[in-house]
Amino acid sequence: MQNLKVDIVVMGSGGAGLTAAVTALDYGASVACFEKRPFQAGSVSNCAIGVTAVKNDPRYQAAAFNSIFNYTNYNGDPGVIKAWINNTWRILPFMDKVGAKYKLRAELPLEKVGKGEAGGFPPQTRIGDAYYMIGRGKGHGSAIVALQSRRYFEAHGGQFFVDTPIVDIFTEGGKVCGVLAKHNKTGEEYKVECKAVIVASGGFGNDREMIKKYIGHNYTDNNCSNGGDVLFNFFPTETMTGDGHKLCWKLGGAKGGMGINGHNLVPGPGIIGNTPWIAYDETRVMEEQPYFWVNKNGERFVDESQSSNHMAMGTSIARQPGKMGYIIYDDDTREYLETHGPDFEYFIFQAEHLHDIKGQFERLAKLGNEHAFMTDTLEELADKAGIDKEGLLKNVARYNYYCDQGRDGDFSKDPKFMRPVRKGPFYALRVFNAGYSTVGGIKVNGRMEVINDDGKPIPGLYSAGDCMVGELWGNPPVGGIGNYSHALGFGFTAADSACEYIGIKEEEL
Amino acid sequence: MQNLKVDIVVMGSGGAGLTAAVTALDYGASVACFEKRPFQGGSVSNCPIINMAVKNDPKYQAKAFSSIFNFTNYAGDPGVIKAWINNSWRFLPFMDKIGAKYALVHEVPYEEIGNPKDPGGFPPETSVGDSYFLVARGKGHGAAIVTLQSRRYFESHGGQFFVDTPVIDILTEDGKVSGVIAKHNKTGEEYHVECKAVIVATGGFGNDREMIKKYIGHNYTDNDCSNGGDVLFNFFPTETMTGDGHKLCWKLGGAKGGMGINGHNLVPGPGIIGNTPWVAFDETRVMEEQPYFWVNKNGERFVDESVSNNHMAMGTSIARQPSKMGYIIYDDDTREYLETHGPDYEYFIFTAEHLNDIKGQFERLERIGNKHAFMTDTLEELADKAGIDKDGLLKNVARYNYYCDQGRDGDFAKDPKFMRPVRKGPFYALRVFNAGYSTVGGIKVNGRMEVINDDGKLIPGLYSAGDCMVGEVWGNPPTGGVGNYSHALSFGFAAADSACEYIGIKEEEL
Amino acid sequence: MKLEIKDYCVRCGMCEDLYPEVFHLNVPEDRIDIKYDEIPPELEEKALGAIADCAVGAIFKK
Amino acid sequence: MKLEIKDYCVRCGMCEDIYPDLFHLNVPEDRVDIKFDEIPPELEEKALGAIADCAVGAIFKK
C-alpha cells in the first residue's frame, strides 16, 4: 500500500483528462493522474484529426452559443454549452505549450456561424474555425496531442500512473477527500488523499448491460452477427466500462443524457480495420453517396442527400426496424461511380473515381462478409439481404417513377441525385450504427461540477469529456456529435473550477 | 345493442378526427364518428386562433421539410413531416367547404422559410409557412368554430355522429381491422360496428396520471401545483383525456412512439389562470414573457433570458431544472420600467402597451391565496417565502448585477439591452411551472398515418391522426411549443386519403 | 329571462371566466351549469353579454 | 533486425492494418505483438515503413 497526498486527482488520461491535469498543474496544483490502460490518450488515440476553435470574441461566442442551444431544441444545458464554446480558443495556446502542431483549415466568418453549408454535419453545429492537427506518419493528430500532454505533465511534476484504475472515491462530510487506486498487474494499492477529483473516464462502449439499459442498443461484434445493432469497432479495446459513471452515481451524482457518438458503417471482414483511416476498399465512399436507401421493409426513410451527414444517418438508422439500413445501386450507378466519380466526397478518403466495384464486392464475398450483396435481380437481393421483397419491389418502382419525373414526391430530394435503380446487377450494402464511444451519463453543471438530482454539486467532484458531454445535448441524437474540442474545452473548465475550489485560483467573471 | 356497417369509423371528433371524417365522406366513404364527450371539438375547442399553411409549391414544401427535419436532429420521421407540410395548404379549401372564415396575417417569403427576420416566440427553424387568423365568434377562438362547422357539414352530408359514445374496443379478423364496439356513457347502449378501417384521433392523455409519469416523467398536478406535482393541464379543463386510443392501438400490437408535452410555461393558482387561455385575469402572462432575470430553485440562472417568450425554450429549460420549476424576479426599477416604458416583449394574446399597478396585482393575488406570486422588501425574505436557496440567490444576483454594470452577460451571452439589475426592493417574483395543453405522441405511425408495430409493419386498416401520433414529427419531442393546429388538419387529410385508398375508393396520387 | 345552452357547447368555460355570477363549468359532469333558473334583473345585461361572447353561439334566451 | 514498441504506444492498431504480416493488436492483453523476434529480410522494408508510419513514433529498431 502506498500513501500519497495531492491537491487534485484526475481519473483517466484521454483528451479531457490530460488537458485538465496539465491545466491544473500550471495553476500550481499538485496533480496525480491515474490511467486504467497501460498508456495515455484514451479514445482520442484513435480518431480525431481536426478541432473546432471559436474566436475569443464575445460576438462569435454568442452566435455559436445561440446556434447550438437552439439546435438542441433547448434540451442542452446552456452552462455546459458555454463552457465548451468559450474555452475552445485556449486549445491553440495549449497545443503550443505541449508542443503539438496544427494548421488552420477553414476560417468561419461571423455571418456564417451556424449557417454554413451542410456537408457532413448539420449546419447549426458548424460554429468555429476548423484546425487540422498535424499527425505523425499515417496517424492522427490527437494521439500526438495526448502524448505531448503526458510528456509535459510528467516533465512539470505531475504524477502519472498507468495500468492503475481508480476503484473508489472517498468523501468526508459529503466532501471528496481521497481515492483508492489499484495496479492491474502488481495489485499494488495507492491510497491518495486529495481535495478534488476530476472524473474523465470516457464512454462505456464495452459494458453491454449499460448500453442496452441506458441507450437501448444491443452491443455486437465487428460482424454484427449476434443480432446486435451497434458495434464499437473504431476503438478496439475491452476497457471502456463506465468506471467513472458508476463511482459518481454511487456518490449521489445524477444520471445525465446518454447516446452514441460514431457513425454509420458497413461491418464485417474486409471493410473495417482497427483504425478508421485505413481504407481496405471503397465501401466507405460508396456508403456516403446520396442515392437510394431503404430499411428492412424496403421503404425509403430519409432524404438521401443527408447520406454524408453522420448525425442524420446515425439517428435515422437507429429509428429503423432492426436499426439497420441498406444503400442499393444498380449497374448504371456502379458505372457512374467508376467514370464520373462519387457525388459526395468522404473527407477521409478522397477518391476521384471508384475502381472495379464488381471486383471489390467479389473480394468481400470471398472474405465471408455478410453485409455486402451483388445480385442479378432485385428479387434475389431481397432474399439474400433479408429485405421484404414486396416492399422493395413496390418502393423501387415508386422511386424509379419519381426519377423519371425528375422530382422526389416523398422527401423532396434534390433531383440531381435521383438515379433510378433499374439495370442489374444490383449492389447493396447493409449499414449499422458504429459507436466510436458512448457519450454522457454523468450530470454536471456549467462549472463541470457533478450534481445530484436536486442540482446541488457534490463538493470536490468534477467531470470532463465523453462521460459528461451528453449534457451539451440533453437527449443526444445518435451519431455525428463527437468533437475533439469538447474534451479540451471541458478539460480546461474542470481544471479552472477545481483550482478555484481548492483556493489557488480566482474565478474570472 | 345496435349493429351498423360503415366503410370507416373515426374515433374522436377534435381537429384531426372531424377533418378526417369530412374528407373521407367527400371521397364517397360511409363514415361513423364516435365522440366520448357530449360534444365535438376535442382539445381545439379551447385554443388555436392561428393556423399555418405552406404554399402548395414543391419549392416551398421542400425547404420547409428540410428545415423541420434538420431541427429535430433527424429524430423526426421524414414521412410524417412531409405529410404535415405537403397537406397544410388543403386547410384553405377545407375551410371554404365547411363555411369557416380565415384571414392571412403573415406571409413567409421563400428565403425566410426556417429563417424568419423576427422569430417571435418560436424557434426560427419551425416557422415555415404562412399564418392565417381563424375568424372566431364573440370572445372565443376560431378553432371551436371550425370543428362545429365540420360537424354540421359531416352530419348534413350523411355522416353518422355519436356523442357520449366512446369506442371501447377495435376488432380484427386475421390481423385486419374488422370493426369496433362503442358504448354510450349514460344509456349503456352498445354499438357493434362492422367496418374496413378505423382512424384513431383521440388526442392526448393529459388526465392519466400514471401514463404521464411513466412515459413523460412528469407529475400531474392540480391548478395550484399544490401536490408537489410539476405539470398542470389547465388549458383544457376536462377529466376525459385518458389515452383510450393509445391503449387500443398498443393492444393491437401498435408500437409506442415519442411522447412529450405540448403547452407552455405558466404561473399556476387562483387569480391568474381561468378556464380558457384568452381571458386575462391580470398581467402575469405578460410579465412572465419578459427577457429579464430567471433562476431555478438553487438560485442559479439557467437560460439566456432573451428566449423568455419562446415557449419551447422555456418549457424545455424549466423541465430540466430541479422540481421542474423556475422563477422570474424583478426589482422595483424594472417594475416601474414595465409601468412606464412598457414590456420589451409583447405576448401575442395580451397586447399591453404598459402594465398597470403591478404592486396592486401582487397584493390581489396574495389576498386570494395564490402561492406562486411573491412581493418582498428584501431578497433574503424572497428566498425564504419562495423556497429558493438563499446563498445561491444572493451569490447569483450579485454576479448578474456585476454583469449588468459591465453591460455584458458573461454567462449566457444575453443581449445587453435586456440586462436589468436586480437591486432596488421591493422585489417581485413569479414561480413558473410547465402547463400542458395536452400530451403529444405515443401511437407510432408511418408517413401514411398507418399504425405500425415495432418491426415497422402496418396493422391493416388501422390509422391515426392528431395529438395522439404527432410525437413522430419530433422523434423525442421537446417540452412545450410543439403544438400547431395545422398538425391536426394535415394528419386528418392524410389519414383519410390513406384509409380511402386502402378501401379502394381512391387512387394514390404519386 | 331564462337561458339555455345547446348541446354543441364546447365546454371551454369562457362564460364562467367572463360572467362567474351566471355560469359555472362543471368539469366532473362535463357541462356548463347556469346558476339561476330565472336570471335576476341585475344580471340580465351580463346574460346578454354571454350570449354575444360565447365562442360557438351556444347560449340562447329560452 | 529486431523491433521494440515503447510503452507510450496508443494501441490504435494501425501497424496491423498496414503491415498485418508483422504486427498483431492483442486486444485482451491491450498491447501490440510483433510476429517475429528477428524480422525476416523480405519484411525489413515493411518494418522500416511501420517505424515511419506509427502515429506516435513508438516503434524502434532494437
XYZ file of C-alpha atoms in Angstrom, chain A residues 80 94 111 166 189 210 234 314 339 348 359:
11
model
C -22.217 23.366 -20.400
C -2.377 24.767 -25.138
C -22.258 35.731 -40.500
C -9.265 4.233 -9.589
C -2.824 -0.190 -3.866
C -25.222 -0.239 -19.672
C -13.354 2.159 -34.056
C -26.992 7.574 -37.451
C -16.475 7.066 -64.643
C -11.124 10.905 -45.038
C -14.223 -6.898 -58.006
